[in-house]
Coordinates of C-alpha atoms and ligand atoms in Angstrom, one line a residue:
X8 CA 171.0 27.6 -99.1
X9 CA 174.1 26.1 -100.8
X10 CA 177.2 28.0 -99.9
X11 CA 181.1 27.7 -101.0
X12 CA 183.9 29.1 -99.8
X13 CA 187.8 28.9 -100.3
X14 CA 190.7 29.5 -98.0
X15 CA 194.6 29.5 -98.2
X16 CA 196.7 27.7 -96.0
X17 CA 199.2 29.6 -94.0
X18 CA 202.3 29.7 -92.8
X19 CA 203.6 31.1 -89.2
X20 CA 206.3 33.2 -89.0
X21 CA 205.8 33.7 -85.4
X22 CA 204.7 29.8 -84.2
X23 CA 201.6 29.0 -82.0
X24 CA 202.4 26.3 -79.7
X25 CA 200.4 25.9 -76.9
X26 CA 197.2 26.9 -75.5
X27 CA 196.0 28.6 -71.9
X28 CA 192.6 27.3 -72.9
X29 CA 192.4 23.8 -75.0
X30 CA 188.6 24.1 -75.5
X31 CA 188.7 27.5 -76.8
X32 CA 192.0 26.8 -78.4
X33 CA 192.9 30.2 -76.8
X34 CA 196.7 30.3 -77.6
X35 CA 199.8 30.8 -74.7
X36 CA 200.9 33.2 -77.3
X37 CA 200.3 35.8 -80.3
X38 CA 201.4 34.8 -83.6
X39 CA 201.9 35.8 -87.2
X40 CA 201.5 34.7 -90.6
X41 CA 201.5 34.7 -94.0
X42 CA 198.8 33.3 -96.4
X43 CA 200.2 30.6 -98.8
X44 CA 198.5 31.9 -102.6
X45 CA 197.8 29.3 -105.2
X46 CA 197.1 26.5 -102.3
X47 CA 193.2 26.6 -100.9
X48 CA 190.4 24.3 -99.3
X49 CA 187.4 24.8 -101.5
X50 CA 183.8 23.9 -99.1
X51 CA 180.9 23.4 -100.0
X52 CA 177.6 23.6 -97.3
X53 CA 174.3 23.2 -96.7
X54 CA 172.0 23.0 -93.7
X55 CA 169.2 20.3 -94.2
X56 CA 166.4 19.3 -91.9
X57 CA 166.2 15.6 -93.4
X58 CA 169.5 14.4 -92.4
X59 CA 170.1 12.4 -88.9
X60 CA 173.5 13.5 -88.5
X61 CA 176.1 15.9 -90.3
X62 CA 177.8 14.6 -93.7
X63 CA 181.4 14.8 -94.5
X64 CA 182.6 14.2 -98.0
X65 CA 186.4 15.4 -98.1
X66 CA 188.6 14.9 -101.4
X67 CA 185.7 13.3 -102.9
X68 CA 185.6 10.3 -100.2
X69 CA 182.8 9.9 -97.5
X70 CA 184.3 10.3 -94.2
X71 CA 182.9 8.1 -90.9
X72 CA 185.6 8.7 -89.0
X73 CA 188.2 11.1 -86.7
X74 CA 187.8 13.9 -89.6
X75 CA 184.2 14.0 -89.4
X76 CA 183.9 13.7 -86.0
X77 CA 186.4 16.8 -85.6
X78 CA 184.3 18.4 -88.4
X79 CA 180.8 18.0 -86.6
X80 CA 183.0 18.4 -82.9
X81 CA 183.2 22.2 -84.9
X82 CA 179.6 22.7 -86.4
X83 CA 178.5 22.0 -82.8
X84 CA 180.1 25.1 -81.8
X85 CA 178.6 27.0 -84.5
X86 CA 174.7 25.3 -84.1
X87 CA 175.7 26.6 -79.9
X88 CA 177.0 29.9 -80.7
X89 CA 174.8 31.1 -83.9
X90 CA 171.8 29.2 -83.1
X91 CA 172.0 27.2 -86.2
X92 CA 169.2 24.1 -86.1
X93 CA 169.8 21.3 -88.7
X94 CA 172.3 19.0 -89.8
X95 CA 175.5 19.7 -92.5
X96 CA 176.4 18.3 -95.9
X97 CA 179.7 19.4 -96.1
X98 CA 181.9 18.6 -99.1
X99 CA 185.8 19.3 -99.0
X100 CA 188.8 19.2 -101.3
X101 CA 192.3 20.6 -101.4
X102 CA 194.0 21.6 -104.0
X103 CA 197.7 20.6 -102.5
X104 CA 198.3 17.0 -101.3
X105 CA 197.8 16.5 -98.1
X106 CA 201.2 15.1 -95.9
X107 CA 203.2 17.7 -97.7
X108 CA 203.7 19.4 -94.7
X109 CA 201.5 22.0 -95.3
X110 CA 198.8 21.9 -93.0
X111 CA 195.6 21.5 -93.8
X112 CA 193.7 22.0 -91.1
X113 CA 193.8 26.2 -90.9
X114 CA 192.5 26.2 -94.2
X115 CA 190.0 23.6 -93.9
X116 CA 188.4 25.0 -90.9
X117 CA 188.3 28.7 -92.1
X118 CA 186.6 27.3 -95.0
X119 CA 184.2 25.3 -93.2
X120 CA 183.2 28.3 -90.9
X121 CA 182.6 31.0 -93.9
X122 CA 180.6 28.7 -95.7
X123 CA 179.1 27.2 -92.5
X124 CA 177.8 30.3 -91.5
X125 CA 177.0 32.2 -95.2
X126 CA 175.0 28.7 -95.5
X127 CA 173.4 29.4 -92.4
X128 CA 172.2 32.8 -93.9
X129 CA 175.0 34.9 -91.6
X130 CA 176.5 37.6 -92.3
X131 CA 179.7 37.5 -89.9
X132 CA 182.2 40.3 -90.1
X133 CA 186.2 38.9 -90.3
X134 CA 186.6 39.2 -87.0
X135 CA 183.8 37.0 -85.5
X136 CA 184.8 34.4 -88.1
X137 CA 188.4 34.4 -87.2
X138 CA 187.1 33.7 -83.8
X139 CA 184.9 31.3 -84.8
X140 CA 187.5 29.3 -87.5
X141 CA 189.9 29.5 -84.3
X142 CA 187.3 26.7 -82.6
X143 CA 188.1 24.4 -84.9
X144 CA 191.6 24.9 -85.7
X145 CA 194.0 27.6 -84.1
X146 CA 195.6 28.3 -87.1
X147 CA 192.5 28.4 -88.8
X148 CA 191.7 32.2 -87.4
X149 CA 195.0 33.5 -89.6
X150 CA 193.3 32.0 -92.7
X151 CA 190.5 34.0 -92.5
X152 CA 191.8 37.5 -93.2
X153 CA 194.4 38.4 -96.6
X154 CA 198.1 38.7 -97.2
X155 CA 200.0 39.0 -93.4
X156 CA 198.1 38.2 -90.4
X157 CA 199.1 38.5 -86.6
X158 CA 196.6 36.6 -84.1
X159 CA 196.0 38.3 -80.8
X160 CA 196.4 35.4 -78.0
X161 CA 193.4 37.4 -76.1
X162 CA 192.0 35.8 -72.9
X163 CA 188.2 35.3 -74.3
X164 CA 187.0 33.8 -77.1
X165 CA 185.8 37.1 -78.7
X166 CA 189.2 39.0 -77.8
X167 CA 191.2 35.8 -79.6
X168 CA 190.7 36.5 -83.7
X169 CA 193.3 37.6 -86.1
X170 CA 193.7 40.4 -88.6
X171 CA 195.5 41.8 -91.3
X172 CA 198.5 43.3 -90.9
X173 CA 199.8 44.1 -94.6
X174 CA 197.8 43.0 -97.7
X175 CA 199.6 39.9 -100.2
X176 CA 201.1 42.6 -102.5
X177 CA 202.8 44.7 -99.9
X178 CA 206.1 42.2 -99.9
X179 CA 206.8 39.6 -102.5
X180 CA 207.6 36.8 -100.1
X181 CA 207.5 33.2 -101.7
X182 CA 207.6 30.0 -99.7
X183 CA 209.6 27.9 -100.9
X184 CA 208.3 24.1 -99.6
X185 CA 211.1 21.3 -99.2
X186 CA 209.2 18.3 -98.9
X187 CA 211.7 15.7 -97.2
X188 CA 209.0 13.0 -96.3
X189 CA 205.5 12.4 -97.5
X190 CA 204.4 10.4 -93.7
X191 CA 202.1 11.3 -91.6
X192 CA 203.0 12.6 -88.6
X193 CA 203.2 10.9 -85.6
X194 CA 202.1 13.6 -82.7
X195 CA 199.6 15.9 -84.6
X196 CA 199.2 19.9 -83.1
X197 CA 196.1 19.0 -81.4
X198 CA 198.3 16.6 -78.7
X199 CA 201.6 18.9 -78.9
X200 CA 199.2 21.6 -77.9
X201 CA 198.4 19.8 -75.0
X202 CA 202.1 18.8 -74.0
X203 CA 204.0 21.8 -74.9
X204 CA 203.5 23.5 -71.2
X205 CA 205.9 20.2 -69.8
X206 CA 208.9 21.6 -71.6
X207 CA 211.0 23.9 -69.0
X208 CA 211.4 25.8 -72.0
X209 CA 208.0 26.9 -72.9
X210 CA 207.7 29.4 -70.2
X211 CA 210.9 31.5 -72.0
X212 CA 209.0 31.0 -75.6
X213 CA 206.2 32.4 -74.7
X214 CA 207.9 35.5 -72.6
X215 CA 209.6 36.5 -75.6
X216 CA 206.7 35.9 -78.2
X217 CA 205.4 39.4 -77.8
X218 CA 208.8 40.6 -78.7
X219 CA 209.5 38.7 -81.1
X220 CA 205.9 39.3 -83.0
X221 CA 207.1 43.1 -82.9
X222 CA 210.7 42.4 -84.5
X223 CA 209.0 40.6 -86.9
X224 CA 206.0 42.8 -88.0
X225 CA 208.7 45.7 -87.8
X226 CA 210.8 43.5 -90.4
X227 CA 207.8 43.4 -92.8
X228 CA 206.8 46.6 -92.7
X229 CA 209.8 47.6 -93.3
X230 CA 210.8 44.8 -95.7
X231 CA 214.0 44.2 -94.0
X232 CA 214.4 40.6 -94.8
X233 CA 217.6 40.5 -92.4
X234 CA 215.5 41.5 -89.8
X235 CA 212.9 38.6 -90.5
X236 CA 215.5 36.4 -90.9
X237 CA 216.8 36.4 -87.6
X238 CA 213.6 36.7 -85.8
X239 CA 211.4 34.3 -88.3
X240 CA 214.6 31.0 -87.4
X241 CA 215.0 31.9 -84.1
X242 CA 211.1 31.6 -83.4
X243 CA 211.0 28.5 -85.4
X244 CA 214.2 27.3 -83.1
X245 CA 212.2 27.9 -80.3
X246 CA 209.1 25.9 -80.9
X247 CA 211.2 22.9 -82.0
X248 CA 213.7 23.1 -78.8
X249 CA 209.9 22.8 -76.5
X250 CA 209.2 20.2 -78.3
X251 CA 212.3 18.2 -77.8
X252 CA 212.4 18.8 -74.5
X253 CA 208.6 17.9 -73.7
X254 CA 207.4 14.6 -71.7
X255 CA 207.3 12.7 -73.9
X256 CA 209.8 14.6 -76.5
X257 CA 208.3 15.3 -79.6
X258 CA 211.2 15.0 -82.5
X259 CA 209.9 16.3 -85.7
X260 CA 213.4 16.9 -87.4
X261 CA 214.8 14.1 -90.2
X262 CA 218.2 14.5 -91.3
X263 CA 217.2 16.2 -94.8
X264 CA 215.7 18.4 -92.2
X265 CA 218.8 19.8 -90.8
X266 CA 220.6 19.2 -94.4
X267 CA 218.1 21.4 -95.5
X268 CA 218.7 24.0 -93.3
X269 CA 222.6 23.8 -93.0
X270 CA 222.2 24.9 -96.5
X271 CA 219.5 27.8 -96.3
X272 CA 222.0 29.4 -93.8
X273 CA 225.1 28.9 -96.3
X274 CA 223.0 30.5 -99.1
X275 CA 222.0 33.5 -97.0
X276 CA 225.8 33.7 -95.9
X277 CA 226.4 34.0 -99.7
X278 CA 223.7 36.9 -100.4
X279 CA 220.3 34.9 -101.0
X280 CA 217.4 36.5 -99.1
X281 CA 216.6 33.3 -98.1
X282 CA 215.5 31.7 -94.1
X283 CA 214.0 28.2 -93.3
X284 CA 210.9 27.9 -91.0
X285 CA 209.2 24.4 -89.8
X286 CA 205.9 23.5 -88.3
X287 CA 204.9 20.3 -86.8
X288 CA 206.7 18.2 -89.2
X289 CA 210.1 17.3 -90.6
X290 CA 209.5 19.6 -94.1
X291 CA 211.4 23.5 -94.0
X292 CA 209.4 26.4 -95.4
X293 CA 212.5 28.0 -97.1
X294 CA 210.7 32.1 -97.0
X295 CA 212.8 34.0 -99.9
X296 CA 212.0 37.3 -101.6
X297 CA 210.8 36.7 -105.1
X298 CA 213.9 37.3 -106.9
X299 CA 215.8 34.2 -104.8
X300 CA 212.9 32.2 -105.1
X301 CA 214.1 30.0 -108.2
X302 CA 217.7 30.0 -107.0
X303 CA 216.2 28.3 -104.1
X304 CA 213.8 26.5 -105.2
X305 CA 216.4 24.8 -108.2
X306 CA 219.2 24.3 -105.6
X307 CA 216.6 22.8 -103.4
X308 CA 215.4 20.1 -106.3
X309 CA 219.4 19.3 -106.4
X310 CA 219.7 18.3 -102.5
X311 CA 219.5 14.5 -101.8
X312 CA 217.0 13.7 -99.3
X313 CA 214.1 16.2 -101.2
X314 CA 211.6 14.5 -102.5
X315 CA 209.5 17.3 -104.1
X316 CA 209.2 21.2 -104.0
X317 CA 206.4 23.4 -103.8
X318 CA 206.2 27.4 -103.9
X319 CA 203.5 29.7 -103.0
X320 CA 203.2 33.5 -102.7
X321 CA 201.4 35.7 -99.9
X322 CA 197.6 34.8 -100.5
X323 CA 194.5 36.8 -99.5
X324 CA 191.8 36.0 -97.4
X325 CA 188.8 33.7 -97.3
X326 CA 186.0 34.4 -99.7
X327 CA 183.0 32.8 -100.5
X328 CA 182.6 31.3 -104.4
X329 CA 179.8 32.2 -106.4
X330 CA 176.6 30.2 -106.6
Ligands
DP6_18 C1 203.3 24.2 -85.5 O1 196.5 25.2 -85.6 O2 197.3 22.9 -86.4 O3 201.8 24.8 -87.2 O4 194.5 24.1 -83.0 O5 195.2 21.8 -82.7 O6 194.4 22.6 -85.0 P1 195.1 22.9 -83.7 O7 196.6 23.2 -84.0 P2 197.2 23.9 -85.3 O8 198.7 24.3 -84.8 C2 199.6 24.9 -85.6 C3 201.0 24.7 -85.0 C4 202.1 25.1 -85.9 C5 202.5 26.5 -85.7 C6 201.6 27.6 -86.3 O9 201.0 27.4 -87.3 O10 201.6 28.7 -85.7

């Protein structure tokens, strides 16, 4: 059986950084997210007895290497945990470009594990999926369910999945994407993961991520964009201060980077509902409410040191395509 599915990227509002449990990818703390509309991972899969090994044809090229290796590192999970015999044909494409700093991998891996499993014959409810997307990706889990989603850390694999908090339409957030390099990062998550409990600093993060989560999921369901404002740079402050002060130090910031976000705060100080959020990269994920969006998004286009700008809305979850 042929199976397709499609899944949004996301981005955190309340950062993940750090795990208690790398195999598991079971997460130091909870976080929370929104769903990135417009941007997906379309996959395509199918079990097959003849193969000698699974097949991995992402963005229309044949892969040999790290990607599938991480791919089939995943479907080994899935053949253990679901009982699943045969090999995978699994063909991959995104619909953003990748090195955009917007990660792929959350999407790609919820993607992969909906149509994995709906291949497979499965019929997995949201919550064993997010689980199960989690194995491959951490971030992966929060692209499985719609709109907001808040991850519980858990301490088992079945206790760590994610879940909907509000639905896409319940807050019309846009991110607002300043790309301000198009490299490859150095240190990818799966090794700042690893390194993130050497910063003297991680310890306080992670105390304070519960609170945090609840300022910020109060913020949204309130739609207090103040609120998220304060909670959603502080968070993002956070996970970049651990990673400066890690062994090695892990410097993701560029000097568009802080130009960037010298400026979001001068616009919100002049009324925009506007606040900047980074990941593992030097790009800032300017978060405005719809009616700021093109006010950012046009300023943005006029700052040196921007190379391109993207926008997406809150997305919905991961669905399987007809066929
Ligand atoms: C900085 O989910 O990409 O984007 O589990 O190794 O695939 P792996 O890590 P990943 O880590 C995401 C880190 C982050 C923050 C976040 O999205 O919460």
């Amino acid at each position: 059986m042929t199976k397709t599915a499609r899944a949004h990227p996301n981005i955190a509002f309340i950062k993940y950084w750090g795990n208690t449990d790398n195999r598991l990818r079971l997460p130091a703390n909870p976080s929370l997210s929104m769903n990135l509309d417009g941007l997906y991972t379309q996959t395509t899969v199918i079990w097959r007895d003849d193969l000698t090994a699974d097949e991995l044809v992402l963005n229309g090229q044949a892969e040999t290497g790290a990607a599938l290796r991480r791919v089939t590192a995943h479907l080994d999970a899935l053949r253990e945990r679901l009982d699943i015999r045969g090999w995978a044909a699994v063909e991959s494409s995104n619909n953003f470009p990748m090195g955009t700093g917007i990660a792929s991998s959350a999407a790609s891996f919820a993607a992969l594990t909906l149509a994995a499993t709906a291949a497979a014959g499965l019929r997995l409810n949201e919550r064993e999926l997010s689980a199960l997307a989690r194995l491959g990706s951490g971030s992966a889990a929060r692209s499985i369910p719609g709109g907001f989603v808040e991850w519980h850390a858990g301490a088992t694999h079945e206790e760590s999945f994610a879940e909907s908090i509000a639905p896409p339409d319940h807050w019309e957030l846009v991110d607002v994407i300043a790309v301000v390099s198009g490299q490859h990062k150095a240190v990818g998550s799966q090794e700042g993961h690893k390194s993130a409990a050497t910063s003297d600093l991680q310890a306080a993060r992670v105390a304070g991520a519960a609170g945090r989560l609840a300022a910020c999921k109060s913020a949204i369901q309130h739609q207090d964009f103040a609120a998220l404002a304060e909670v959603v740079e502080l968070d993002s402050n956070l996970m970049h201060a651990v990673m400066m002060t890690s062994r090695p130090a892990l410097f993701y910031w560029l000097p568009p980077t802080l130009a960037v976000m010298e400026q979001v705060r001068r616009w919100r100080a002049d009324g925009l509902r506007v606040c900047y959020t980074l990941d593992a990269g030097p790009n800032v994920q300017c978060i405005c409410v719809r009616n700021d969006a093109e006010q950012v998004r046009q300023g943005l286009t006029r700052l040196s040191g921007v190379l391109e700008v993207l926008t997406a809305g809150a997305g919905g979850a991961a669905f399987l395509v007809n066929n």
